[in-house]
mmCIF file of C-alpha atoms in Angstrom:
data_model
loop_
_atom_site.group_PDB
_atom_site.id
_atom_site.type_symbol
_atom_site.label_atom_id
_atom_site.label_comp_id
_atom_site.label_asym_id
_atom_site.label_seq_id
_atom_site.Cartn_x
_atom_site.Cartn_y
_atom_site.Cartn_z
ATOM 1 C CA MET A 266 3.061 -7.469 60.843
ATOM 2 C CA SER A 267 1.853 -8.054 64.402
ATOM 3 C CA ALA A 268 -0.034 -11.107 65.651
ATOM 4 C CA ALA A 269 -2.961 -8.827 66.442
ATOM 5 C CA THR A 270 -3.154 -7.828 62.789
ATOM 6 C CA LEU A 271 -3.075 -11.443 61.653
ATOM 7 C CA THR A 272 -5.977 -12.436 63.908
ATOM 8 C CA ALA A 273 -8.082 -9.311 63.456
ATOM 9 C CA ALA A 274 -11.789 -9.941 62.932
ATOM 10 C CA PRO A 275 -13.191 -9.158 59.472
ATOM 11 C CA ALA A 276 -14.562 -5.667 59.064
ATOM 12 C CA ALA A 277 -18.270 -5.256 59.711
ATOM 13 C CA PRO A 278 -20.331 -4.820 56.532
ATOM 14 C CA THR A 279 -21.224 -1.309 55.513
ATOM 15 C CA ALA A 280 -24.837 -0.160 55.646
ATOM 16 C CA LYS A 281 -25.120 -0.706 51.885
ATOM 17 C CA GLN A 282 -23.678 -4.209 52.144
ATOM 18 C CA ALA A 283 -25.978 -5.028 55.053
ATOM 19 C CA ASP A 284 -29.000 -3.881 53.029
ATOM 20 C CA LYS A 285 -27.914 -6.079 50.102
ATOM 21 C CA ILE A 286 -27.479 -9.102 52.389
ATOM 22 C CA ALA A 287 -30.902 -8.524 53.928
ATOM 23 C CA LEU A 288 -32.450 -8.255 50.451
ATOM 24 C CA GLU A 289 -30.843 -11.528 49.315
ATOM 25 C CA ASN A 290 -31.946 -13.286 52.499
ATOM 26 C CA ASN A 291 -35.503 -12.070 51.979
ATOM 27 C CA LYS A 292 -35.436 -13.318 48.374
ATOM 28 C CA LEU A 293 -34.238 -16.707 49.592
ATOM 29 C CA HIS A 294 -37.082 -16.950 52.107
ATOM 30 C CA LYS A 295 -39.633 -15.990 49.464
ATOM 31 C CA ARG A 296 -38.182 -18.529 47.009
ATOM 32 C CA LEU A 297 -38.370 -21.337 49.540
ATOM 33 C CA CYS A 298 -41.947 -20.432 50.472
ATOM 34 C CA ARG A 299 -42.890 -20.343 46.784
ATOM 35 C CA LEU A 300 -41.256 -23.693 45.973
ATOM 36 C CA VAL A 301 -42.655 -25.474 49.032
ATOM 37 C CA GLY A 302 -46.091 -23.990 48.364
ATOM 38 C CA GLN A 303 -45.875 -25.092 44.728
ATOM 39 C CA ALA A 304 -44.983 -28.672 45.687
ATOM 40 C CA ILE A 305 -47.812 -28.785 48.224
ATOM 41 C CA GLY A 306 -50.250 -27.598 45.560
ATOM 42 C CA ASP A 307 -48.928 -29.793 42.745
ATOM 43 C CA PHE A 308 -49.262 -32.983 44.792
ATOM 44 C CA ASN A 309 -52.164 -31.990 47.069
ATOM 45 C CA MET A 310 -49.958 -32.645 50.077
ATOM 46 C CA ILE A 311 -51.870 -30.732 52.771
ATOM 47 C CA GLU A 312 -55.653 -30.445 53.049
ATOM 48 C CA GLU A 313 -58.173 -28.719 55.289
ATOM 49 C CA GLY A 314 -57.983 -30.007 58.862
ATOM 50 C CA ASP A 315 -54.745 -31.950 58.432
ATOM 51 C CA LYS A 316 -52.417 -32.500 61.358
ATOM 52 C CA VAL A 317 -48.942 -32.508 59.844
ATOM 53 C CA MET A 318 -46.243 -34.340 61.764
ATOM 54 C CA VAL A 319 -42.921 -32.747 60.805
ATOM 55 C CA CYS A 320 -40.061 -35.187 61.406
ATOM 56 C CA LEU A 321 -37.260 -33.086 62.879
ATOM 57 C CA SER A 322 -33.851 -34.757 62.855
ATOM 58 C CA GLY A 323 -31.782 -31.761 63.872
ATOM 59 C CA GLY A 324 -30.376 -31.405 60.344
ATOM 60 C CA LYS A 325 -30.606 -28.322 58.151
ATOM 61 C CA ASP A 326 -33.369 -29.624 55.887
ATOM 62 C CA SER A 327 -35.880 -30.615 58.561
ATOM 63 C CA TYR A 328 -35.321 -27.303 60.343
ATOM 64 C CA ALA A 329 -35.992 -25.467 57.074
ATOM 65 C CA LEU A 330 -39.103 -27.565 56.426
ATOM 66 C CA LEU A 331 -40.583 -26.760 59.830
ATOM 67 C CA ASP A 332 -39.749 -23.065 59.485
ATOM 68 C CA ILE A 333 -41.302 -22.718 56.012
ATOM 69 C CA LEU A 334 -44.410 -24.746 56.901
ATOM 70 C CA MET A 335 -45.009 -22.497 59.892
ATOM 71 C CA THR A 336 -44.795 -19.469 57.602
ATOM 72 C CA LEU A 337 -47.154 -21.004 55.041
ATOM 73 C CA ARG A 338 -49.635 -22.031 57.745
ATOM 74 C CA GLU A 339 -50.121 -18.357 58.594
ATOM 75 C CA ARG A 340 -50.840 -17.528 54.939
ATOM 76 C CA ALA A 341 -52.768 -20.598 53.824
ATOM 77 C CA PRO A 342 -56.469 -20.349 52.883
ATOM 78 C CA ILE A 343 -57.028 -23.612 54.785
ATOM 79 C CA HIS A 344 -56.465 -24.603 58.403
ATOM 80 C CA PHE A 345 -53.920 -27.248 59.335
ATOM 81 C CA ASP A 346 -51.966 -28.034 62.483
ATOM 82 C CA ILE A 347 -48.269 -28.783 62.893
ATOM 83 C CA VAL A 348 -46.550 -30.994 65.439
ATOM 84 C CA ALA A 349 -42.769 -31.416 65.349
ATOM 85 C CA VAL A 350 -41.459 -34.865 66.262
ATOM 86 C CA ASN A 351 -37.878 -35.842 67.004
ATOM 87 C CA LEU A 352 -36.708 -39.414 67.436
ATOM 88 C CA ASP A 353 -33.909 -39.434 70.011
ATOM 89 C CA GLN A 354 -32.027 -42.587 68.976
ATOM 90 C CA LYS A 355 -29.682 -42.385 71.962
ATOM 91 C CA GLN A 356 -26.574 -41.714 69.942
ATOM 92 C CA PRO A 357 -23.515 -41.020 72.111
ATOM 93 C CA ASN A 358 -23.039 -37.340 72.944
ATOM 94 C CA PHE A 359 -26.435 -36.419 71.498
ATOM 95 C CA PRO A 360 -27.328 -32.987 72.935
ATOM 96 C CA ALA A 361 -30.813 -33.876 74.191
ATOM 97 C CA ASP A 362 -31.602 -30.347 75.368
ATOM 98 C CA ILE A 363 -31.143 -28.529 72.023
ATOM 99 C CA LEU A 364 -34.362 -29.469 70.234
ATOM 100 C CA PRO A 365 -36.743 -29.144 73.216
ATOM 101 C CA THR A 366 -35.308 -25.702 73.959
ATOM 102 C CA TYR A 367 -35.470 -24.607 70.309
ATOM 103 C CA LEU A 368 -39.037 -25.869 69.818
ATOM 104 C CA SER A 369 -40.263 -24.402 73.107
ATOM 105 C CA ASN A 370 -38.891 -21.007 72.112
ATOM 106 C CA LEU A 371 -40.474 -21.397 68.677
ATOM 107 C CA GLY A 372 -43.877 -21.980 70.246
ATOM 108 C CA VAL A 373 -44.726 -25.054 68.180
ATOM 109 C CA ALA A 374 -46.277 -28.249 69.521
ATOM 110 C CA PHE A 375 -43.669 -31.008 69.693
ATOM 111 C CA HIS A 376 -42.969 -34.520 70.897
ATOM 112 C CA ILE A 377 -39.608 -36.163 71.631
ATOM 113 C CA GLU A 378 -39.665 -39.941 71.165
ATOM 114 C CA ASN A 379 -36.900 -41.769 73.042
ATOM 115 C CA GLN A 380 -35.869 -45.092 71.476
ATOM 116 C CA ASP A 381 -32.400 -46.642 71.610
ATOM 117 C CA THR A 382 -32.115 -47.670 67.968
ATOM 118 C CA TYR A 383 -28.435 -46.700 67.980
ATOM 119 C CA SER A 384 -27.476 -49.736 70.078
ATOM 120 C CA ILE A 385 -29.560 -52.043 67.883
ATOM 121 C CA VAL A 386 -27.897 -50.792 64.703
ATOM 122 C CA LYS A 387 -24.380 -50.989 66.160
ATOM 123 C CA ARG A 388 -25.044 -54.500 67.451
ATOM 124 C CA LEU A 389 -26.488 -55.892 64.212
ATOM 125 C CA ILE A 390 -24.421 -54.104 61.548
ATOM 126 C CA PRO A 391 -20.727 -55.118 61.292
ATOM 127 C CA GLU A 392 -18.192 -52.335 61.687
ATOM 128 C CA GLY A 393 -17.569 -50.561 58.402
ATOM 129 C CA LYS A 394 -20.852 -51.683 56.811
ATOM 130 C CA THR A 395 -23.585 -49.237 55.827
ATOM 131 C CA THR A 396 -26.048 -48.610 58.648
ATOM 132 C CA CYS A 397 -28.618 -46.615 56.636
ATOM 133 C CA SER A 398 -30.980 -49.435 55.656
ATOM 134 C CA LEU A 399 -31.576 -50.863 59.134
ATOM 135 C CA CYS A 400 -31.584 -47.441 60.772
ATOM 136 C CA SER A 401 -34.184 -46.231 58.263
ATOM 137 C CA ARG A 402 -36.464 -49.247 58.819
ATOM 138 C CA LEU A 403 -36.350 -48.834 62.585
ATOM 139 C CA ARG A 404 -37.059 -45.100 62.373
ATOM 140 C CA ARG A 405 -39.911 -45.619 59.938
ATOM 141 C CA GLY A 406 -41.729 -48.099 62.155
ATOM 142 C CA ILE A 407 -41.375 -45.888 65.215
ATOM 143 C CA LEU A 408 -42.527 -42.740 63.404
ATOM 144 C CA TYR A 409 -45.592 -44.517 61.985
ATOM 145 C CA ARG A 410 -46.543 -45.549 65.517
ATOM 146 C CA VAL A 411 -46.010 -42.035 66.845
ATOM 147 C CA ALA A 412 -48.112 -40.599 64.014
ATOM 148 C CA ASP A 413 -50.967 -42.889 65.096
ATOM 149 C CA GLU A 414 -50.581 -41.881 68.729
ATOM 150 C CA LEU A 415 -50.582 -38.160 67.897
ATOM 151 C CA GLY A 416 -53.439 -38.399 65.416
ATOM 152 C CA ALA A 417 -51.292 -37.051 62.579
ATOM 153 C CA THR A 418 -52.855 -37.273 59.111
ATOM 154 C CA LYS A 419 -49.665 -36.455 57.185
ATOM 155 C CA ILE A 420 -46.010 -37.249 57.909
ATOM 156 C CA ALA A 421 -43.689 -34.579 56.469
ATOM 157 C CA LEU A 422 -40.039 -35.337 55.693
ATOM 158 C CA GLY A 423 -37.345 -32.804 54.836
ATOM 159 C CA HIS A 424 -35.944 -34.421 51.673
ATOM 160 C CA HIS A 425 -35.121 -31.871 48.962
ATOM 161 C CA ARG A 426 -34.606 -31.905 45.202
ATOM 162 C CA ASP A 427 -31.026 -33.197 45.416
ATOM 163 C CA ASP A 428 -32.105 -36.095 47.655
ATOM 164 C CA ILE A 429 -34.681 -37.076 45.031
ATOM 165 C CA LEU A 430 -32.119 -36.951 42.225
ATOM 166 C CA GLU A 431 -29.522 -38.863 44.228
ATOM 167 C CA THR A 432 -32.083 -41.597 44.924
ATOM 168 C CA PHE A 433 -32.920 -41.729 41.216
ATOM 169 C CA PHE A 434 -29.275 -42.301 40.275
ATOM 170 C CA LEU A 435 -28.700 -44.778 43.111
ATOM 171 C CA ASN A 436 -31.625 -46.886 41.898
ATOM 172 C CA MET A 437 -30.491 -46.653 38.285
ATOM 173 C CA PHE A 438 -26.767 -47.294 38.833
ATOM 174 C CA PHE A 439 -26.970 -49.880 41.616
ATOM 175 C CA GLY A 440 -30.546 -51.211 41.597
ATOM 176 C CA GLY A 441 -31.424 -51.438 37.914
ATOM 177 C CA LYS A 442 -34.632 -49.412 38.387
ATOM 178 C CA LEU A 443 -36.014 -46.105 37.130
ATOM 179 C CA LYS A 444 -37.267 -45.133 40.564
ATOM 180 C CA SER A 445 -36.837 -42.121 42.772
ATOM 181 C CA MET A 446 -38.120 -40.639 46.032
ATOM 182 C CA PRO A 447 -41.775 -39.627 45.547
ATOM 183 C CA ALA A 448 -43.103 -36.279 46.701
ATOM 184 C CA LYS A 449 -46.158 -37.999 48.171
ATOM 185 C CA LEU A 450 -46.782 -41.646 48.909
ATOM 186 C CA GLN A 451 -48.846 -44.098 50.865
ATOM 187 C CA SER A 452 -46.824 -45.806 53.592
ATOM 188 C CA ASP A 453 -45.986 -49.487 53.271
ATOM 189 C CA ASP A 454 -48.530 -50.327 55.986
ATOM 190 C CA GLY A 455 -51.212 -48.517 53.982
ATOM 191 C CA ARG A 456 -52.216 -46.354 56.950
ATOM 192 C CA HIS A 457 -50.242 -43.140 56.462
ATOM 193 C CA ILE A 458 -49.532 -40.471 53.859
ATOM 194 C CA VAL A 459 -45.911 -39.336 53.706
ATOM 195 C CA ILE A 460 -45.123 -35.995 52.048
ATOM 196 C CA ARG A 461 -41.942 -34.214 51.005
ATOM 197 C CA PRO A 462 -42.832 -30.493 50.705
ATOM 198 C CA MET A 463 -39.176 -29.573 49.981
ATOM 199 C CA ALA A 464 -39.202 -31.647 46.770
ATOM 200 C CA TYR A 465 -38.510 -28.595 44.565
ATOM 201 C CA VAL A 466 -35.888 -26.994 46.849
ATOM 202 C CA LYS A 467 -32.194 -27.167 45.932
ATOM 203 C CA GLU A 468 -29.851 -28.321 48.661
ATOM 204 C CA ALA A 469 -27.694 -25.219 48.185
ATOM 205 C CA ASP A 470 -30.687 -23.051 49.107
ATOM 206 C CA SER A 471 -31.423 -25.198 52.146
ATOM 207 C CA GLU A 472 -27.791 -24.892 53.271
ATOM 208 C CA ARG A 473 -27.804 -21.124 52.894
ATOM 209 C CA TYR A 474 -31.148 -20.798 54.656
ATOM 210 C CA ALA A 475 -29.786 -22.761 57.632
ATOM 211 C CA GLU A 476 -26.887 -20.316 57.851
ATOM 212 C CA VAL A 477 -29.185 -17.301 57.617
ATOM 213 C CA LYS A 478 -31.547 -18.611 60.300
ATOM 214 C CA GLY A 479 -28.781 -19.965 62.535
ATOM 215 C CA PHE A 480 -30.447 -23.334 63.099
ATOM 216 C CA PRO A 481 -28.806 -25.356 65.922
ATOM 217 C CA ILE A 482 -27.611 -28.225 63.706
ATOM 218 C CA ILE A 483 -27.129 -31.627 65.367
ATOM 219 C CA PRO A 484 -24.783 -34.003 63.467
ATOM 220 C CA CYS A 485 -25.629 -37.682 62.975
ATOM 221 C CA ASP A 486 -23.155 -40.207 64.399
ATOM 222 C CA LEU A 487 -24.517 -43.064 62.278
ATOM 223 C CA CYS A 488 -25.008 -42.455 58.545
ATOM 224 C CA GLY A 489 -23.634 -38.922 58.788
ATOM 225 C CA SER A 490 -20.293 -40.298 59.934
ATOM 226 C CA GLN A 491 -19.799 -42.744 57.048
ATOM 227 C CA GLU A 492 -17.618 -41.277 54.328
ATOM 228 C CA ASN A 493 -17.735 -43.883 51.562
ATOM 229 C CA LEU A 494 -21.467 -44.216 51.041
ATOM 230 C CA GLN A 495 -22.708 -44.567 47.467
ATOM 231 C CA ARG A 496 -25.032 -41.596 48.070
ATOM 232 C CA LYS A 497 -22.058 -39.378 48.820
ATOM 233 C CA GLN A 498 -20.411 -40.516 45.596
ATOM 234 C CA ILE A 499 -23.560 -39.578 43.667
ATOM 235 C CA LYS A 500 -23.721 -36.219 45.466
ATOM 236 C CA ASN A 501 -20.148 -35.449 44.446
ATOM 237 C CA LEU A 502 -20.915 -36.444 40.853
ATOM 238 C CA MET A 503 -23.903 -34.098 40.719
ATOM 239 C CA ARG A 504 -21.919 -31.221 42.177
ATOM 240 C CA GLU A 505 -19.224 -31.783 39.562
ATOM 241 C CA TRP A 506 -21.863 -31.720 36.820
ATOM 242 C CA ASP A 507 -23.315 -28.517 38.225
ATOM 243 C CA LYS A 508 -19.905 -26.837 38.005
ATOM 244 C CA LYS A 509 -18.913 -28.090 34.575
ATOM 245 C CA PHE A 510 -22.316 -28.212 32.875
ATOM 246 C CA PRO A 511 -24.692 -25.596 34.331
ATOM 247 C CA GLY A 512 -28.302 -26.582 33.819
ATOM 248 C CA ARG A 513 -27.675 -30.327 33.453
ATOM 249 C CA VAL A 514 -28.959 -31.228 36.926
ATOM 250 C CA ASP A 515 -32.002 -28.969 36.458
ATOM 251 C CA SER A 516 -32.778 -30.731 33.183
ATOM 252 C CA ILE A 517 -32.525 -34.168 34.788
ATOM 253 C CA PHE A 518 -34.886 -33.130 37.562
ATOM 254 C CA SER A 519 -37.380 -31.803 35.004
ATOM 255 C CA ALA A 520 -37.212 -35.163 33.228
ATOM 256 C CA LEU A 521 -38.672 -36.867 36.317
ATOM 257 C CA SER A 522 -41.919 -34.987 35.631
ATOM 258 C CA ASN A 523 -41.900 -35.605 31.877
ATOM 259 C CA VAL A 524 -42.013 -39.375 31.434
ATOM 260 C CA ALA A 525 -42.867 -41.127 28.165
ATOM 261 C CA PRO A 526 -43.649 -44.785 28.978
ATOM 262 C CA SER A 527 -44.002 -45.598 25.275
ATOM 263 C CA HIS A 528 -40.344 -44.678 24.783
ATOM 264 C CA LEU A 529 -38.977 -46.912 27.516
ATOM 265 C CA LEU A 530 -38.883 -50.716 27.791
ATOM 266 C CA ASP A 531 -41.236 -51.513 30.673
ATOM 267 C CA ARG A 532 -44.018 -53.687 29.244
ATOM 268 C CA GLU A 533 -46.040 -53.264 32.445
ATOM 269 C CA LEU A 534 -46.256 -49.496 31.894
ATOM 270 C CA PHE A 535 -47.013 -49.550 28.194
ATOM 271 C CA SER A 536 -48.730 -52.213 26.078
ATOM 272 C CA PHE A 537 -46.290 -52.592 23.204
ATOM 273 C CA THR A 538 -48.122 -55.713 21.994
ATOM 274 C CA ASP A 539 -51.229 -53.632 21.257
ATOM 275 C CA ILE A 540 -49.498 -51.077 19.007
ATOM 276 C CA LYS A 541 -51.108 -50.933 15.565
ATOM 277 C CA ALA A 542 -50.545 -48.730 12.527
ATOM 278 C CA ASP A 543 -54.049 -47.219 12.620
ATOM 279 C CA GLY A 544 -53.331 -44.253 10.357
ATOM 280 C CA VAL A 545 -54.070 -41.712 13.116
ATOM 281 C CA ALA A 546 -51.384 -39.031 13.492
ATOM 282 C CA ASN A 547 -49.711 -38.975 16.903
ATOM 283 C CA PRO A 548 -47.768 -35.774 17.739
ATOM 284 C CA LEU A 549 -46.019 -37.606 20.576
ATOM 285 C CA GLY A 550 -44.951 -40.502 18.402
ATOM 286 C CA ASP A 551 -41.376 -41.226 17.506
ATOM 287 C CA ILE A 552 -39.726 -39.950 14.335
ATOM 288 C CA ALA A 553 -38.060 -43.245 13.614
ATOM 289 C CA PHE A 554 -35.131 -42.067 11.500
ATOM 290 C CA ASP A 555 -34.413 -38.742 13.175
ATOM 291 C CA GLU A 556 -30.688 -38.032 13.316
ATOM 292 C CA GLU A 557 -31.084 -36.149 16.620
ATOM 293 C CA PRO A 558 -33.577 -38.185 18.699
ATOM 294 C CA CYS A 559 -32.734 -36.247 21.859
ATOM 295 C CA ALA A 560 -33.220 -32.759 20.449
ATOM 296 C CA MET A 561 -35.822 -30.650 22.229
ATOM 297 C CA PRO A 562 -38.943 -29.972 20.123
ATOM 298 C CA ALA A 563 -39.688 -26.405 19.100
ATOM 299 C CA THR A 564 -43.065 -26.656 20.862
ATOM 300 C CA PHE A 565 -42.988 -28.742 24.014
ATOM 301 C CA PRO A 566 -45.914 -31.173 23.960
ATOM 302 C CA GLY A 567 -46.464 -31.138 27.710
ATOM 303 C CA THR A 568 -46.056 -33.699 30.458
ATOM 304 C CA ILE A 569 -46.871 -37.305 29.729
ATOM 305 C CA PRO A 570 -48.089 -38.744 33.051
ATOM 306 C CA LEU A 571 -46.524 -41.932 34.332
ATOM 307 C CA GLN A 572 -49.245 -44.563 34.285
ATOM 308 C CA ALA A 573 -49.862 -46.557 37.430
ATOM 309 C CA VAL A 574 -48.584 -50.112 37.418
#
């Protein structure tokens, strides 16, 4: 067999195969638009007249977020503006021309904020230690300031469903808290609303969409270069579950929207001291001696909202 045969390019897809690929890509785009639109509606993320600042890191998820929001803006019954913002942290070898060129060609308003947080992180964090916490705090403060300067009413981040689940497990395993990454929140300074429109999107779909669209991905030389992070361990665990136990990860994510404070142990969320046997039937009450306490009911009672602390 000749060397030419060994290195031959793969055969081009047939017309039928090309049509199938195009159909699957179109389905993916529709699914992402539906899921992002659903999250926006469920949590009232975007309102009439909003100026949404989309934080664009150069990763697959923020590219997908910007792309889908631009599509939804054209279809939405309300008017809102979009401005893409990138924080150039002055990482070595960062290709500073990629995002301005991409955004200019896209025709979207954008702002590039230049701040050397890379040097600060490298100076303050010992070699081999996790840089994420400090890097995140520095980015957050800068982006809040930029949002003020641009007049943005919402700050949109590209975190997806898997990010939310990973955060849930990180808090549970290492922080002793039942806490995740909210789809919508008030910033710690009380002056901004942060939204995560990709909250219902699976990472696998975001990865495939990036390939389909050919986004110019820019790798991170800080957290993206650290191989032994706890988050990566959780990610690997979830992927293993997804292979061995299909549906398990979906079920866990659904559980985040179906919380029963009366069946946990947080006395701030539920007043256990006030429980009385008042003789009134409660369909959501516990069946104390059930042999299968985790079995799904024949008729699902609906979501029990998490009460505010």
